[in-house]
mmCIF file of C-alpha atoms in Angstrom:
data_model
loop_
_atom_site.group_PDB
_atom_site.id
_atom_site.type_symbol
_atom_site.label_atom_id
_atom_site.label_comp_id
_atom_site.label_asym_id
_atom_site.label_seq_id
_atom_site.Cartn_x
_atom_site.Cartn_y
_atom_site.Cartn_z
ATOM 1 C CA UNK A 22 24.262 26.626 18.294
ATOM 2 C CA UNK A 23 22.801 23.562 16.930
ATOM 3 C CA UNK A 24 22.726 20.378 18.631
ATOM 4 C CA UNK A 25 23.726 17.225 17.209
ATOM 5 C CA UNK A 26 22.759 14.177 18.406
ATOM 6 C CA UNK A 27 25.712 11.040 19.024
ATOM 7 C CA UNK A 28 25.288 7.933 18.041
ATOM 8 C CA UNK A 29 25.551 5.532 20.861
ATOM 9 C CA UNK A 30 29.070 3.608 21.836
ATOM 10 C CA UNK A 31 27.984 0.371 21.819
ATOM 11 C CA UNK A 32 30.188 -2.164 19.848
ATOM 12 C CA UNK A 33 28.734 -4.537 17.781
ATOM 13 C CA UNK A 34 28.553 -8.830 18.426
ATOM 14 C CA UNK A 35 31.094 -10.325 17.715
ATOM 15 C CA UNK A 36 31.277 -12.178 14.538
ATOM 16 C CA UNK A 37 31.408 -15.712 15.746
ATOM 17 C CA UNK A 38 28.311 -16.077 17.403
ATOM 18 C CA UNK A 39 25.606 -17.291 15.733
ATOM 19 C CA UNK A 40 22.525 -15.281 14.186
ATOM 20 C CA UNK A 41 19.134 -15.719 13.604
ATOM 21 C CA UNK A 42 17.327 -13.706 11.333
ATOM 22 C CA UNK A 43 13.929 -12.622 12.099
ATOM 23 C CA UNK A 44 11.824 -10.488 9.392
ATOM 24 C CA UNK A 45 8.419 -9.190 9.586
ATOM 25 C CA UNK A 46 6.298 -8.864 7.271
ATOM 26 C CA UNK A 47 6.291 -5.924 5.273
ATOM 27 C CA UNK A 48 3.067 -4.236 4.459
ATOM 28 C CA UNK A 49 1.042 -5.160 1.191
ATOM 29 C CA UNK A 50 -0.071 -1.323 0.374
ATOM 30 C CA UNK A 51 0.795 2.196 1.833
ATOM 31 C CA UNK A 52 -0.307 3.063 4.812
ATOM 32 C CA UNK A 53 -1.337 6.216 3.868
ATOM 33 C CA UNK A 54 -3.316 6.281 0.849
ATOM 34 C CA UNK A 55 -4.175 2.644 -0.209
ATOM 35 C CA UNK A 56 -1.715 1.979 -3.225
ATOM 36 C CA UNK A 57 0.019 -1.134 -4.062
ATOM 37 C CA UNK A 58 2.748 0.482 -5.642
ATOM 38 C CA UNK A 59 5.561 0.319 -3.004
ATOM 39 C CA UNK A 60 9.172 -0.250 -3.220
ATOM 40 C CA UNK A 61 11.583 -1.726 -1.256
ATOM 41 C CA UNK A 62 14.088 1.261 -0.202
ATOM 42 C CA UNK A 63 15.962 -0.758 2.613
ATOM 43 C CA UNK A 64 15.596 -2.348 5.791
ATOM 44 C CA UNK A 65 16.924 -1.239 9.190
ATOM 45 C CA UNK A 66 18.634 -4.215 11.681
ATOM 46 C CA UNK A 67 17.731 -4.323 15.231
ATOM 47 C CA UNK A 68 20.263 -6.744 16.833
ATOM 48 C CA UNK A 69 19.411 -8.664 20.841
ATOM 49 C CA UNK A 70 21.445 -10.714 22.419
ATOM 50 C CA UNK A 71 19.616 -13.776 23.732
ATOM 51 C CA UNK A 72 20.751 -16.320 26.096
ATOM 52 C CA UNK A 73 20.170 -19.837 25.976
ATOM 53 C CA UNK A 74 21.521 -21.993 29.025
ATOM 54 C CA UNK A 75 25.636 -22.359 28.202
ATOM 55 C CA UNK A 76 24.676 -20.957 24.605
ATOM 56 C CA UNK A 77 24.732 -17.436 23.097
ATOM 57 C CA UNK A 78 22.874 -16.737 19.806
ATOM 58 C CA UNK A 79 21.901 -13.483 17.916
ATOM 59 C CA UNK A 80 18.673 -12.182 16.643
ATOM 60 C CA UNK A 81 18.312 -10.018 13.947
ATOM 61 C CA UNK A 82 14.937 -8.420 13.513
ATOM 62 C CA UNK A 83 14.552 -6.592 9.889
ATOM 63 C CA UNK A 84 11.904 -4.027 9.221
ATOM 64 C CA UNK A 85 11.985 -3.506 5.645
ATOM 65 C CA UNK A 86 11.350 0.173 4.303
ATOM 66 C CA UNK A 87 8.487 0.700 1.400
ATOM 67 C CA UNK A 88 8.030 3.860 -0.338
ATOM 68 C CA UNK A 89 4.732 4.623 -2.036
ATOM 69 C CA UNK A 90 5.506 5.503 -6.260
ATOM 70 C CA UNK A 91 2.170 7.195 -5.901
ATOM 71 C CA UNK A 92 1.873 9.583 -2.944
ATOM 72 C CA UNK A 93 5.797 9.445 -2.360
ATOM 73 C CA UNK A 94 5.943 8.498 0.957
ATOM 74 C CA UNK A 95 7.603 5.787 3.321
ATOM 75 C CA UNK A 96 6.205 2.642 5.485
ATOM 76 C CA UNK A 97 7.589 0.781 7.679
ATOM 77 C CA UNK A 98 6.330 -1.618 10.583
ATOM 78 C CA UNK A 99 6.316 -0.958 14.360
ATOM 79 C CA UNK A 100 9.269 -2.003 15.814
ATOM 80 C CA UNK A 101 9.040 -4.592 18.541
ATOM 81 C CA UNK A 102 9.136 -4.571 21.897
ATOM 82 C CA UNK A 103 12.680 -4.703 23.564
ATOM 83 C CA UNK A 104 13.579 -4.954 27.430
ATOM 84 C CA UNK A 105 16.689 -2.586 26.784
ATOM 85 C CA UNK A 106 15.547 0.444 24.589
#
């Protein structure tokens, strides 16, 4: 049998609270063989909670996905560090 892995429960933040967006740079040619023909394909959203004394605020990190029109293949930065993996 195969085994298919569950996307975690968690709920998303609410609405209401406020969000700061936090992008990093995306890279200027592939990784993997030099060429500056990338294209944006999409970004994926990393959201942390962060408190600040009687305040609540979101922070929205976006790495931004490349792929390569000449050797076909897809960048992306490091994601950061978070306390909660």
């Amino acid at each position: 049998a195969g085994f298919e892995r569950r996307r975690p429960a968690r709920k998303p933040f609410p609405e209401h609270l406020p969000r700061e967006r936090v992008v990093i740079e995306a890279p200027a040619a592939c990784y993997c063989c030099g060429s500056d023909r990338i294209v944006k394909m999409g970004e994926d959203i990393t959201e942390t909670l962060e408190v600040i004394p009687r305040q609540w605020k979101v922070i929205q990190t976006v790495r931004e996905k490349f792929t390569c029109r000449q050797c076909e293949k897809i960048s992306q930065p490091p994601a950061p560090f978070h306390p909660t993996p």
